Coordinates of N, CA and C in Angstrom, one line a residue:
X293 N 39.9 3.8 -26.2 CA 40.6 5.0 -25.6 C 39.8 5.5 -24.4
X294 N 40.5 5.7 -23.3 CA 40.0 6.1 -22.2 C 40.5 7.6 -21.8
X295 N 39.7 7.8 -20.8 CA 40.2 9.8 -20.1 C 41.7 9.3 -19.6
X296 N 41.8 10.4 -19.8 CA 43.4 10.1 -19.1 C 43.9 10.8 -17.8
X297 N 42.5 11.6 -17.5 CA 42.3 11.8 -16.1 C 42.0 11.0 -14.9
X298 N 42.1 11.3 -13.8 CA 42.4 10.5 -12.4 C 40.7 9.7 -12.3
X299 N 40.5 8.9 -12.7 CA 39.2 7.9 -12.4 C 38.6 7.6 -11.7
X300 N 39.6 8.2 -10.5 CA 38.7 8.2 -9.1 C 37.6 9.5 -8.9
X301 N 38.1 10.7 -9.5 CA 37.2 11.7 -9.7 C 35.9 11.5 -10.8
X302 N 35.9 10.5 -11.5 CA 35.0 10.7 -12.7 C 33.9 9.5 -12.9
X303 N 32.8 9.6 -13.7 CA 32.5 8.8 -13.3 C 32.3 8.1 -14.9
X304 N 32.4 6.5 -14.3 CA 32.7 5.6 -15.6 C 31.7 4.8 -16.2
X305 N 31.7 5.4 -17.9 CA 30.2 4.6 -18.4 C 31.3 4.1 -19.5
X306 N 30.5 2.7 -19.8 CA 30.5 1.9 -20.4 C 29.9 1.9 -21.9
X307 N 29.9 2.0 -22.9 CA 29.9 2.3 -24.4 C 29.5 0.9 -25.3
X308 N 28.8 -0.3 -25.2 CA 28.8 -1.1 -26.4 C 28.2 -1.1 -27.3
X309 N 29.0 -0.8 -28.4 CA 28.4 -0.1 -29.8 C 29.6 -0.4 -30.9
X310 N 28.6 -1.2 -32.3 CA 29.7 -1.9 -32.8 C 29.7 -0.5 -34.5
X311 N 29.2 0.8 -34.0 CA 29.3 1.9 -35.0 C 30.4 3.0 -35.1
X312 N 31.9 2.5 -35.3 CA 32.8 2.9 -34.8 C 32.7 4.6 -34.7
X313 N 32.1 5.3 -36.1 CA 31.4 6.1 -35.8 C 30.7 7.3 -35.0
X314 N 29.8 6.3 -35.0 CA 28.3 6.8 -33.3 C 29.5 6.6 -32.4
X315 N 30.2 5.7 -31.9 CA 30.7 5.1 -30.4 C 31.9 6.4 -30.5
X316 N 32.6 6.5 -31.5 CA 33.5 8.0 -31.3 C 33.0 9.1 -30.9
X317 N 32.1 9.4 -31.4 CA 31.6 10.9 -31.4 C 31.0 10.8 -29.8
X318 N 30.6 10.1 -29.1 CA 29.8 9.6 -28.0 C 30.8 10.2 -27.1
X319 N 32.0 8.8 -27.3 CA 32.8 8.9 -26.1 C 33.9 10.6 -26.0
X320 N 33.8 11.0 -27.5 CA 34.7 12.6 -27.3 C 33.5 13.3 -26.6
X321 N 32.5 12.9 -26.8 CA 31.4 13.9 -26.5 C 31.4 13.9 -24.7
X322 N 31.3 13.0 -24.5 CA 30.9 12.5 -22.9 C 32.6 12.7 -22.3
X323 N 33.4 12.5 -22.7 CA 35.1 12.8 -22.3 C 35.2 14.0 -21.8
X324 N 34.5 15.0 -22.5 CA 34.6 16.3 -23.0 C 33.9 17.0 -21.3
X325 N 32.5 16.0 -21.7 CA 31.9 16.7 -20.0 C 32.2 16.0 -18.8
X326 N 33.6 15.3 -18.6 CA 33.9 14.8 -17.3 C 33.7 13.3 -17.1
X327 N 33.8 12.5 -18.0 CA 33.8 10.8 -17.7 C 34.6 10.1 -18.2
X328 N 34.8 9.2 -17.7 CA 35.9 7.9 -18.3 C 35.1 7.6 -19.2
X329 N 35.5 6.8 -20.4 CA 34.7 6.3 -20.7 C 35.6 5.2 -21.6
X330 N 34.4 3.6 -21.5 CA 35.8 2.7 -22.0 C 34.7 2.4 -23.4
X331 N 35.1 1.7 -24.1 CA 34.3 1.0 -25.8 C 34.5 0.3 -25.8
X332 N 32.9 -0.7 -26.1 CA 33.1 -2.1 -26.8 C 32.6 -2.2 -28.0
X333 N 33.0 -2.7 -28.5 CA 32.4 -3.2 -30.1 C 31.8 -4.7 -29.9
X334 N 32.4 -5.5 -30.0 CA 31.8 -7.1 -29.4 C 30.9 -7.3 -28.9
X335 N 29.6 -7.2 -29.3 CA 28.6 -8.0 -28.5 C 28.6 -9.2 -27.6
X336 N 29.7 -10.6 -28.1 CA 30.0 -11.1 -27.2 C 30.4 -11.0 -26.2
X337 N 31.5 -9.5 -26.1 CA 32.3 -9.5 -24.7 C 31.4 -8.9 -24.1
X338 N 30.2 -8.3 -24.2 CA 29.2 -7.1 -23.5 C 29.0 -8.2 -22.2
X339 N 28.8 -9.0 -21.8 CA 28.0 -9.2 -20.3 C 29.6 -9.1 -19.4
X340 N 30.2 -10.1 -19.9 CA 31.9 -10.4 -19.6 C 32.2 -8.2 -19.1
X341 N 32.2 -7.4 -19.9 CA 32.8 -6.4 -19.6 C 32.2 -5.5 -19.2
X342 N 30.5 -5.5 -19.1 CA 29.7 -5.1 -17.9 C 30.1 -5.9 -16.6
X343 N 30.7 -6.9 -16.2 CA 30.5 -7.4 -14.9 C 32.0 -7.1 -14.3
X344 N 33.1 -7.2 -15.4 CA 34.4 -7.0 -14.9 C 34.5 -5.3 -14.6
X345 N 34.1 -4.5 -15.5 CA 34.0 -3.0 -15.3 C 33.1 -2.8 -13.7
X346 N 32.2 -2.9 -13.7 CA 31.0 -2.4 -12.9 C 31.4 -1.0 -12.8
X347 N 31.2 -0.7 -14.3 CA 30.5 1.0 -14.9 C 29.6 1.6 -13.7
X348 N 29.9 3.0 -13.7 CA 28.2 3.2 -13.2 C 27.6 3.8 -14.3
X349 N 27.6 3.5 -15.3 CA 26.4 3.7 -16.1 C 27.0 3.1 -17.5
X350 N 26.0 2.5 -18.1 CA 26.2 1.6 -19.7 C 25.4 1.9 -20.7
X351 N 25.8 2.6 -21.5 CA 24.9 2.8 -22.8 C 25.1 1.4 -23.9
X352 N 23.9 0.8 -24.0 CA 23.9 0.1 -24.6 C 23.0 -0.3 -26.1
X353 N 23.8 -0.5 -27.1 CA 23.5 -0.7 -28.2 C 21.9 -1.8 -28.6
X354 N 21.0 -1.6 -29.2 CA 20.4 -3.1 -29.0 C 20.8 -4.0 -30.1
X355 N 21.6 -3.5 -31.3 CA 21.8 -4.5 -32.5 C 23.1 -4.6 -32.0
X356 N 24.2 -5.7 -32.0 CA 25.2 -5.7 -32.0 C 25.7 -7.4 -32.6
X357 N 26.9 -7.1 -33.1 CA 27.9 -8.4 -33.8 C 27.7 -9.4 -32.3
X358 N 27.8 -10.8 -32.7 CA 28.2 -11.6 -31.4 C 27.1 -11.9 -30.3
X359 N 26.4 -11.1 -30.2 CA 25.0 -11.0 -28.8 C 24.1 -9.7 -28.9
X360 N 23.0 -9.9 -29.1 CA 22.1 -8.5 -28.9 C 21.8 -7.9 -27.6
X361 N 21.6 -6.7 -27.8 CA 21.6 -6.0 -26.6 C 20.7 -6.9 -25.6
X362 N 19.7 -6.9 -25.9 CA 18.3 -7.7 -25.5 C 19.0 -8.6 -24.2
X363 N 20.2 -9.7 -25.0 CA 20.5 -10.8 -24.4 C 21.5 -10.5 -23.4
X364 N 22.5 -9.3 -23.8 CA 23.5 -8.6 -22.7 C 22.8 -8.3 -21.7
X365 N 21.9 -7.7 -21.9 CA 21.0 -6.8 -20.5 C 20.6 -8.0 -19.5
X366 N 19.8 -8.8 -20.2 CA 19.2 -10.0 -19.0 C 20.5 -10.6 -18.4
X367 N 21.5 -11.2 -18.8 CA 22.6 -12.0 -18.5 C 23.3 -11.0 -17.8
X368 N 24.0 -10.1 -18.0 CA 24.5 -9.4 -16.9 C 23.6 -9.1 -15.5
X369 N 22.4 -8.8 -15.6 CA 21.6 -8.3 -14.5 C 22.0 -8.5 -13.4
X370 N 21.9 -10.1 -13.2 CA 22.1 -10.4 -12.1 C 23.7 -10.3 -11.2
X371 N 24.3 -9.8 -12.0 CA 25.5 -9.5 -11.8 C 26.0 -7.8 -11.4
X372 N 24.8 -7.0 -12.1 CA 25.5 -5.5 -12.4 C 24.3 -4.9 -12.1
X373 N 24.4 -4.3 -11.0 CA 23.6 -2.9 -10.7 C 22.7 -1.6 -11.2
X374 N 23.7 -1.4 -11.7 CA 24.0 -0.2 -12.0 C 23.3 0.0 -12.9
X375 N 22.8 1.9 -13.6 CA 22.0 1.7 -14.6 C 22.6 1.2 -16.0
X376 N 21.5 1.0 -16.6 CA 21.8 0.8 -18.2 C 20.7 1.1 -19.2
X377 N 21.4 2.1 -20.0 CA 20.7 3.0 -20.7 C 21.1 2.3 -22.0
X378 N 19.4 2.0 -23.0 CA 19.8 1.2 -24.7 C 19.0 2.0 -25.6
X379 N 20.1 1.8 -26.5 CA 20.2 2.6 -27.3 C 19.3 1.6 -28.4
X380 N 18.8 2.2 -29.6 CA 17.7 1.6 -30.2 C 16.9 2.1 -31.6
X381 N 17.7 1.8 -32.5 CA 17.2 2.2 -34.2 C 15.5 2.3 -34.7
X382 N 15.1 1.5 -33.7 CA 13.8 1.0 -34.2 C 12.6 1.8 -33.2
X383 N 11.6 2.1 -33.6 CA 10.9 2.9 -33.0 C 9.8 2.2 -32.4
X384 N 9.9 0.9 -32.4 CA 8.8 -0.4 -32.4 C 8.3 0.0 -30.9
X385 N 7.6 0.3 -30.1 CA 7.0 0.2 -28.5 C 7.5 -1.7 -28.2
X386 N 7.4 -2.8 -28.8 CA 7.8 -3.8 -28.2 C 9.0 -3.9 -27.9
X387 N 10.1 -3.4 -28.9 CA 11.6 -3.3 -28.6 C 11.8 -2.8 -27.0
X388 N 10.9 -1.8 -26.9 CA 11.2 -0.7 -25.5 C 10.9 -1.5 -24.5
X389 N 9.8 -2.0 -24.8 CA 9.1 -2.8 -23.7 C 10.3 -3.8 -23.5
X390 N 10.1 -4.9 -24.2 CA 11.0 -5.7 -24.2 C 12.4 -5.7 -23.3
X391 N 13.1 -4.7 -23.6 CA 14.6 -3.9 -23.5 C 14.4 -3.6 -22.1
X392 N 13.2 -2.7 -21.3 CA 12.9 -2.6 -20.1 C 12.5 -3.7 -19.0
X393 N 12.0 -5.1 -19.6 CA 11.2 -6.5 -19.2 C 13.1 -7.0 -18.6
X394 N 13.9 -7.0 -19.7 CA 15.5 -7.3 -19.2 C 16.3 -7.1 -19.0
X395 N 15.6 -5.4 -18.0 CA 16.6 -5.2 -16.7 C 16.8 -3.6 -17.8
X396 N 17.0 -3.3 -18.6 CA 17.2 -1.8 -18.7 C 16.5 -0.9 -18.2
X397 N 17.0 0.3 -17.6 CA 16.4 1.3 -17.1 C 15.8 2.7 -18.1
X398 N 16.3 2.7 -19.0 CA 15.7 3.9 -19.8 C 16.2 3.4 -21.1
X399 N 16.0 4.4 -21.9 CA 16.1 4.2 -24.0 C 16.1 5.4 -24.1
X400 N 16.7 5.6 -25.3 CA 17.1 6.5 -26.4 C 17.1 6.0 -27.6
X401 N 15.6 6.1 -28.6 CA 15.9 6.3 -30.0 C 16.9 6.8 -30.9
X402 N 17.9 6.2 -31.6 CA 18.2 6.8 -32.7 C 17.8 7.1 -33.8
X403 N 18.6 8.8 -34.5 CA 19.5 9.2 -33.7 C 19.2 10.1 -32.9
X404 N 20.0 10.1 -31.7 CA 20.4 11.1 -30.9 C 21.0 11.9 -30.4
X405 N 20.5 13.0 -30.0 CA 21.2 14.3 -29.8 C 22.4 14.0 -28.6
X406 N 23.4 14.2 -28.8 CA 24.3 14.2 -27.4 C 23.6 15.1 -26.3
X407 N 23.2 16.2 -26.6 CA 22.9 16.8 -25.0 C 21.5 15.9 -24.2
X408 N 20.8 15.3 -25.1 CA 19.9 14.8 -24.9 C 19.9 13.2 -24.3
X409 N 21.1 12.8 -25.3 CA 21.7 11.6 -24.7 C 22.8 12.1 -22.8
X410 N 22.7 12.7 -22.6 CA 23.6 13.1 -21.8 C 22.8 14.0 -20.4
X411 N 21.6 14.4 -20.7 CA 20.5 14.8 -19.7 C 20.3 13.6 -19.3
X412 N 19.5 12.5 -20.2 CA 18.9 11.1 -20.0 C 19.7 10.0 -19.0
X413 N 21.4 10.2 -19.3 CA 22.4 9.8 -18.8 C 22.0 10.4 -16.7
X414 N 22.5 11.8 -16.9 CA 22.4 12.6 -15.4 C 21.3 12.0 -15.0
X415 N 20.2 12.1 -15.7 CA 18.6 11.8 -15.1 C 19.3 10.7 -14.4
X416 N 19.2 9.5 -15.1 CA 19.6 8.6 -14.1 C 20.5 8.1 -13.5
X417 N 21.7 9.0 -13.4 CA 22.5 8.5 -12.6 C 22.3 9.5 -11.1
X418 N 21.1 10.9 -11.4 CA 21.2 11.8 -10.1 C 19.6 10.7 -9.6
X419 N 19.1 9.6 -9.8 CA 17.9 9.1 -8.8 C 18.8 8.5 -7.6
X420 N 19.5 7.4 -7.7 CA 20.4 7.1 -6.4 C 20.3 7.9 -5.8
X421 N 20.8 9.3 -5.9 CA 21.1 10.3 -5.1 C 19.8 10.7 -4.6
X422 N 18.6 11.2 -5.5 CA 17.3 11.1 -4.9 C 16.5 10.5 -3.9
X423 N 16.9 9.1 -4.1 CA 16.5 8.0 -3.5 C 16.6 7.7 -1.8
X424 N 17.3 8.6 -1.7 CA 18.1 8.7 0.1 C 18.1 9.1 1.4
X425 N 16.9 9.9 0.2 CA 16.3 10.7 1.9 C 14.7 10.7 1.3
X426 N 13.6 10.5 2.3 CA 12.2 10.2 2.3 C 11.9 10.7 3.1
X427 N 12.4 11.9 3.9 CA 11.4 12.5 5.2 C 12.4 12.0 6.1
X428 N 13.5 11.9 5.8 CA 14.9 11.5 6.7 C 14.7 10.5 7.0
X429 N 14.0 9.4 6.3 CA 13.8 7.7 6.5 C 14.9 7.0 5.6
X430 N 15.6 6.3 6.3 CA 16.4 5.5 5.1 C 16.2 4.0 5.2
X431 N 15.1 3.4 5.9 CA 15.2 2.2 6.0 C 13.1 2.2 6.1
X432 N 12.3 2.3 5.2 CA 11.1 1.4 5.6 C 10.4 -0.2 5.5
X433 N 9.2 -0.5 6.7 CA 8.7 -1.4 6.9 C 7.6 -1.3 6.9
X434 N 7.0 -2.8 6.2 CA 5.9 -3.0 5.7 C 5.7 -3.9 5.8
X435 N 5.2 -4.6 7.1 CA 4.9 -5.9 7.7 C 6.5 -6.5 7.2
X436 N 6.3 -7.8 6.0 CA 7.1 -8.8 6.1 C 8.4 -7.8 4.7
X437 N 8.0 -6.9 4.3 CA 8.5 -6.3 3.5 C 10.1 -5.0 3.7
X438 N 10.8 -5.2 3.6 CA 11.5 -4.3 4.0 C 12.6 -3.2 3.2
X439 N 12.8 -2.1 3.2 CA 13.6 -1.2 1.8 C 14.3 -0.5 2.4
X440 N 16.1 -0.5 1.8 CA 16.3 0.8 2.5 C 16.9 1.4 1.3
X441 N 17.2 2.6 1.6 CA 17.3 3.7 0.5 C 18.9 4.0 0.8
X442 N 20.1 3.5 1.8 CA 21.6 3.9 2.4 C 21.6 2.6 1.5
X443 N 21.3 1.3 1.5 CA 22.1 0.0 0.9 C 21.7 -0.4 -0.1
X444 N 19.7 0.9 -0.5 CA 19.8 0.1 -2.1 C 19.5 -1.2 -1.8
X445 N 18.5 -1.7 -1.0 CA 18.2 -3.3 -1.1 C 17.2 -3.3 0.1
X446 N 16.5 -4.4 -0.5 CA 15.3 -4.8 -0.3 C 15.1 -6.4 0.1
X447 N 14.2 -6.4 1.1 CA 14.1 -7.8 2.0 C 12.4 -8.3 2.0
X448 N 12.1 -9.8 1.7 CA 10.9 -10.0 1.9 C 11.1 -11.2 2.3
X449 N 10.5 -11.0 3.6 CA 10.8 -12.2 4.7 C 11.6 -12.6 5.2
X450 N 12.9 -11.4 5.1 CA 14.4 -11.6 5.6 C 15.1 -12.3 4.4
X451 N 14.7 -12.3 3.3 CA 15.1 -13.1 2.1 C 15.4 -11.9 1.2
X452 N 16.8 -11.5 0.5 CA 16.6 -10.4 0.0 C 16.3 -10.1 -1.8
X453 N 15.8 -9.4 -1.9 CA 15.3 -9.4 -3.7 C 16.1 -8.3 -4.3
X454 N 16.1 -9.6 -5.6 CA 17.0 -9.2 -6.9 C 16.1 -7.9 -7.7
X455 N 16.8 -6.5 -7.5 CA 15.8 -5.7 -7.9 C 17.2 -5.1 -8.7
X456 N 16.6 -4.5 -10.0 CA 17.3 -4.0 -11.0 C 17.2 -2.3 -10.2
X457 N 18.5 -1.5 -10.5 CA 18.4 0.1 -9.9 C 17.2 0.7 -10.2
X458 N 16.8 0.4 -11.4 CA 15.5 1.4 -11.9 C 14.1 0.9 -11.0
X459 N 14.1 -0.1 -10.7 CA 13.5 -1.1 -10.0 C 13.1 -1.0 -8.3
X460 N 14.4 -0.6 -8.1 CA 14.6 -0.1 -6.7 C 14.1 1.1 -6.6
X461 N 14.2 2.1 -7.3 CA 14.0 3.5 -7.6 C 12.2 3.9 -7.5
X462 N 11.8 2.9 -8.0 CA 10.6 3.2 -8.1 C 9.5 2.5 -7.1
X463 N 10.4 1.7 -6.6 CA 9.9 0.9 -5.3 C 9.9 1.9 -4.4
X464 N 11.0 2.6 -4.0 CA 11.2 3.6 -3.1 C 10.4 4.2 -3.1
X465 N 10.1 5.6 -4.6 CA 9.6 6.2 -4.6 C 8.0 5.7 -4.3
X466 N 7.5 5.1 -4.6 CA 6.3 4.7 -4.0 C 6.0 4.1 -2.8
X467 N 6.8 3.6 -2.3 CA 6.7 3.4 -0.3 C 7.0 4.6 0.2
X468 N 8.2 5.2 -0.4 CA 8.2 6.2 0.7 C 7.1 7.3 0.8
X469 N 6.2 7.6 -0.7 CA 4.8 8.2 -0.4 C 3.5 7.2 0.2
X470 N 3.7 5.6 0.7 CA 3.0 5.1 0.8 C 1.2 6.1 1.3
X471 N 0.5 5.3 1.2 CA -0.8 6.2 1.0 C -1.7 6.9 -0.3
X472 N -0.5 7.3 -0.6 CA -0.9 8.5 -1.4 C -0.5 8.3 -3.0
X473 N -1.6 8.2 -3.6 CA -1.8 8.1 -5.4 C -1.1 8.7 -5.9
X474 N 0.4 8.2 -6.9 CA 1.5 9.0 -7.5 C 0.9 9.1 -8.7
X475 N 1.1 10.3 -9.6 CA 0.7 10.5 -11.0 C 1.5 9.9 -11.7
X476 N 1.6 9.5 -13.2 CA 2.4 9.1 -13.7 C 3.5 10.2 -14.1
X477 N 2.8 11.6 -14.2 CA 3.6 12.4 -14.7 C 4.3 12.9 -13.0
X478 N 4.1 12.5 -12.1 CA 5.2 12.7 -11.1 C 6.2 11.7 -10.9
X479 N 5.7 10.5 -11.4 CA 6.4 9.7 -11.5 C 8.2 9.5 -12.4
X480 N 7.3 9.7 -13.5 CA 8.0 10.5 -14.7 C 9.1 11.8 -14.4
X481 N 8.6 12.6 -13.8 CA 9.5 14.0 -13.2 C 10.4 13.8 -12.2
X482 N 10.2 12.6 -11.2 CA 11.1 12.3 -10.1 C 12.0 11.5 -10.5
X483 N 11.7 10.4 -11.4 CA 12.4 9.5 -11.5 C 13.4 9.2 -13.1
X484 N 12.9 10.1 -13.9 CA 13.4 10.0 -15.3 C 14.0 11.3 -16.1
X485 N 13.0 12.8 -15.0 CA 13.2 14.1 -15.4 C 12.9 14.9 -16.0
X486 N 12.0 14.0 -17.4 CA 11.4 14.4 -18.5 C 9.5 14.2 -18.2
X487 N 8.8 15.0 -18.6 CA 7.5 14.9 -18.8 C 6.9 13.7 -19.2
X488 N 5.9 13.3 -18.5 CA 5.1 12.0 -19.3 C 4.4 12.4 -20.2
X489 N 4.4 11.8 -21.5 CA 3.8 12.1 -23.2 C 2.3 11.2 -23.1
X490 N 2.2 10.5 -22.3 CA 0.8 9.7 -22.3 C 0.8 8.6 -23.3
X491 N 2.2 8.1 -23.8 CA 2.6 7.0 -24.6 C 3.3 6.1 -23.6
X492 N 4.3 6.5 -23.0 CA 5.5 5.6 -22.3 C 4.6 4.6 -21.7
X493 N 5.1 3.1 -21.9 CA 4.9 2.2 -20.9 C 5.8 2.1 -19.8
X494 N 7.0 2.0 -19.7 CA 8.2 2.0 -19.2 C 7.7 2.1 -17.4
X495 N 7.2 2.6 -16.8 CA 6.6 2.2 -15.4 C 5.5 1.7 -15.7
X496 N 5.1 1.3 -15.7 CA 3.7 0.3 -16.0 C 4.5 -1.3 -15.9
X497 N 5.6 -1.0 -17.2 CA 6.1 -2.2 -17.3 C 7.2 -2.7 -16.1
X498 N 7.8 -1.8 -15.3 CA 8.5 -1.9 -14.2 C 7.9 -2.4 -13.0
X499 N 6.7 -2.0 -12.6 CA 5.5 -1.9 -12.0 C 5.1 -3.9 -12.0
X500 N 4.8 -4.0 -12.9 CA 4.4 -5.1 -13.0 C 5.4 -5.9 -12.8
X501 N 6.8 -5.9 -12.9 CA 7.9 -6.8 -12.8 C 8.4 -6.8 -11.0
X502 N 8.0 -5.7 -10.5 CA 8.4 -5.2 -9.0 C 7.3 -6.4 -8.0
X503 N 6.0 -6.4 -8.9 CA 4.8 -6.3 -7.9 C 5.1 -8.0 -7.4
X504 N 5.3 -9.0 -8.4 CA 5.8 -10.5 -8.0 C 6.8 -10.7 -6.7
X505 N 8.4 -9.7 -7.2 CA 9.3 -9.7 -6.6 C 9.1 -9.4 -4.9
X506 N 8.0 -8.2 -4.6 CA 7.7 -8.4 -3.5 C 6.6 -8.9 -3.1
X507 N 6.4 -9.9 -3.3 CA 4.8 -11.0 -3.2 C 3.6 -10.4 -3.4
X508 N 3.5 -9.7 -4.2 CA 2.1 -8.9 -5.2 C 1.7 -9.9 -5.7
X509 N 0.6 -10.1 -6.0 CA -0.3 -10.9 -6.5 C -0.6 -10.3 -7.8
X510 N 0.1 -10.3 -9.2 CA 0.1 -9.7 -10.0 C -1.4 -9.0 -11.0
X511 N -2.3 -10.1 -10.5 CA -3.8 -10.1 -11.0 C -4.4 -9.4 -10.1
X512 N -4.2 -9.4 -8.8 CA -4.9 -8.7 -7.7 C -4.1 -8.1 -6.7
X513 N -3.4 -7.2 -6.9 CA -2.4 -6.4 -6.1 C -2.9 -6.1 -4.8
X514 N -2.5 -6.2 -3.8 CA -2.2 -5.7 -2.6 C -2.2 -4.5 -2.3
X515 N -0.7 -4.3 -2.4 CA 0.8 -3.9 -2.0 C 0.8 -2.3 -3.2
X516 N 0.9 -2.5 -4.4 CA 1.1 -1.6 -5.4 C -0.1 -2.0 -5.8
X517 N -1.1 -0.4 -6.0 CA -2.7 -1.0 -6.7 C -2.3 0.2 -7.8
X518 N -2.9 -0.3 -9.1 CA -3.2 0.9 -9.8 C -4.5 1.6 -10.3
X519 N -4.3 2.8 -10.1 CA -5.8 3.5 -10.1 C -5.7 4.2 -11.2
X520 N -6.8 4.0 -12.0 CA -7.5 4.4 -13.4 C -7.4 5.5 -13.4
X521 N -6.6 6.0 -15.1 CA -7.0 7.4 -15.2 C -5.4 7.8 -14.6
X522 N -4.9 7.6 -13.3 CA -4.1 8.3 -12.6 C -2.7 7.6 -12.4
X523 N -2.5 6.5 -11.3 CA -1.5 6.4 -11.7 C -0.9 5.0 -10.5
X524 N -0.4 4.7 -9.4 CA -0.2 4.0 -8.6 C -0.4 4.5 -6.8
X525 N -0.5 3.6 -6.3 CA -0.6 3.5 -5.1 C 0.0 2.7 -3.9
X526 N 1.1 3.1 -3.1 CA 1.5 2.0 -2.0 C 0.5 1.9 -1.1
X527 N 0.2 0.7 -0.9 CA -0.9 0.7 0.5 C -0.1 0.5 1.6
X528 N -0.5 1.3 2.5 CA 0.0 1.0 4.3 C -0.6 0.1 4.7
X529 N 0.6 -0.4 5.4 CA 0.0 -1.5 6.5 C -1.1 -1.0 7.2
X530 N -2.2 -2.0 7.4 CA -3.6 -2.1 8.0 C -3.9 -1.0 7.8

């Protein structure tokens, strides 16, 4: 069941969740505050109906009939943009990690609160929008390295890199402070909304997946250094 409002006005998240249940109460819930919203149950059809949709935004289950979330997230990536928020029974820190390593942008433990599932949701669908203006720069350079924040994409050596949205997000936000030591808990506040608890890996673990993609030396960083205690660093050219 979808809104049966005009879909050009709204914006459309994607649902795969085989708890007929949870996936109801979700989609009246999220209907209710202004979105399309379509449901899958099938874990098999999950990459198939992430790539034909191109949602802007996917809540995704991690247990599901047919394919686990785990495996939807990495296989679509390279196809879908856009965020994807998973959902997740298990309180394990490696699930999170893991879930984040293939391309997800955020989590939510179950269960969870709809308003809470639905802050987490805004959080990341208002960073694009954050992302856009840096001191009215929409395009920086970094010797062979290049970002812009209008197209959302990134160039190293004129070759351009497969960067997941959350990915991009945090790339940005740390070039465009280039110089200057980001805390984690600003990191956290710009980019996710919520306070850092001094548990999250979740940038740490993005961090380390970004630093390769733009020829960081993952053992000896360059480019992104991190400083003890605190939190990250873009270095300027020379």
């Amino acid at each position: 069941m979808e809104a049966s409002l005009d879909s050009n006005e709204l914006d459309h998240v994607l649902i795969i969740e085989d708890d007929d249940r949870l996936a109801s109460l979700t989609r009246d819930y999220l209907e209710a505050n202004g979105f399309k919203v379509t449901v899958e149950a099938d874990g098999a059809r999950g990459v198939e109906r992430i790539v034909d949709l191109q949602p802007d935004l996917v809540i995704l289950d991690l247990m599901l009939p047919g394919e686990d979330g785990l495996s939807i997230c990495r296989r679509a990536r390279p196809d879908y943009a856009g965020p994807i928020l998973m959902l997740t029974a298990r309180t394990d820190d490696m699930d999170q990690v893991l879930g984040l390593e293939m391309g997800a942008d955020d989590y939510v433990p179950k269960p969870v609160q709809p308003r809470v599932l639905l802050a987490r949701m805004r959080a990341l669908m208002r960073r694009s929008e954050a992302s856009e203006s840096a001191g009215g720069e929409v395009r920086l350079t970094f010797n062979n390295l290049e970002i812009d924040s209008a197209t959302r994409e990134a160039w190293l050596e004129g070759e351009r890199i497969d960067l997941t949205s959350a990915e991009f997000d945090l790339l940005w936000l740390l070039a465009s402070h280039a110089g200057r030591v980001l805390t984690r808990e600003e990191i956290f506040s710009q980019l996710r909304g919520i306070k850092y608890d001094g548990q999250d890996r979740s940038i740490d673990v993005r961090v380390s997946r970004i630093r390769p993609k733009i020829g960081d030396d993952p053992n000896q960083p360059h480019r992104i250094k991190t400083v003890r205690s605190k939190g990250y660093l873009f270095v300027k050219d020379g």
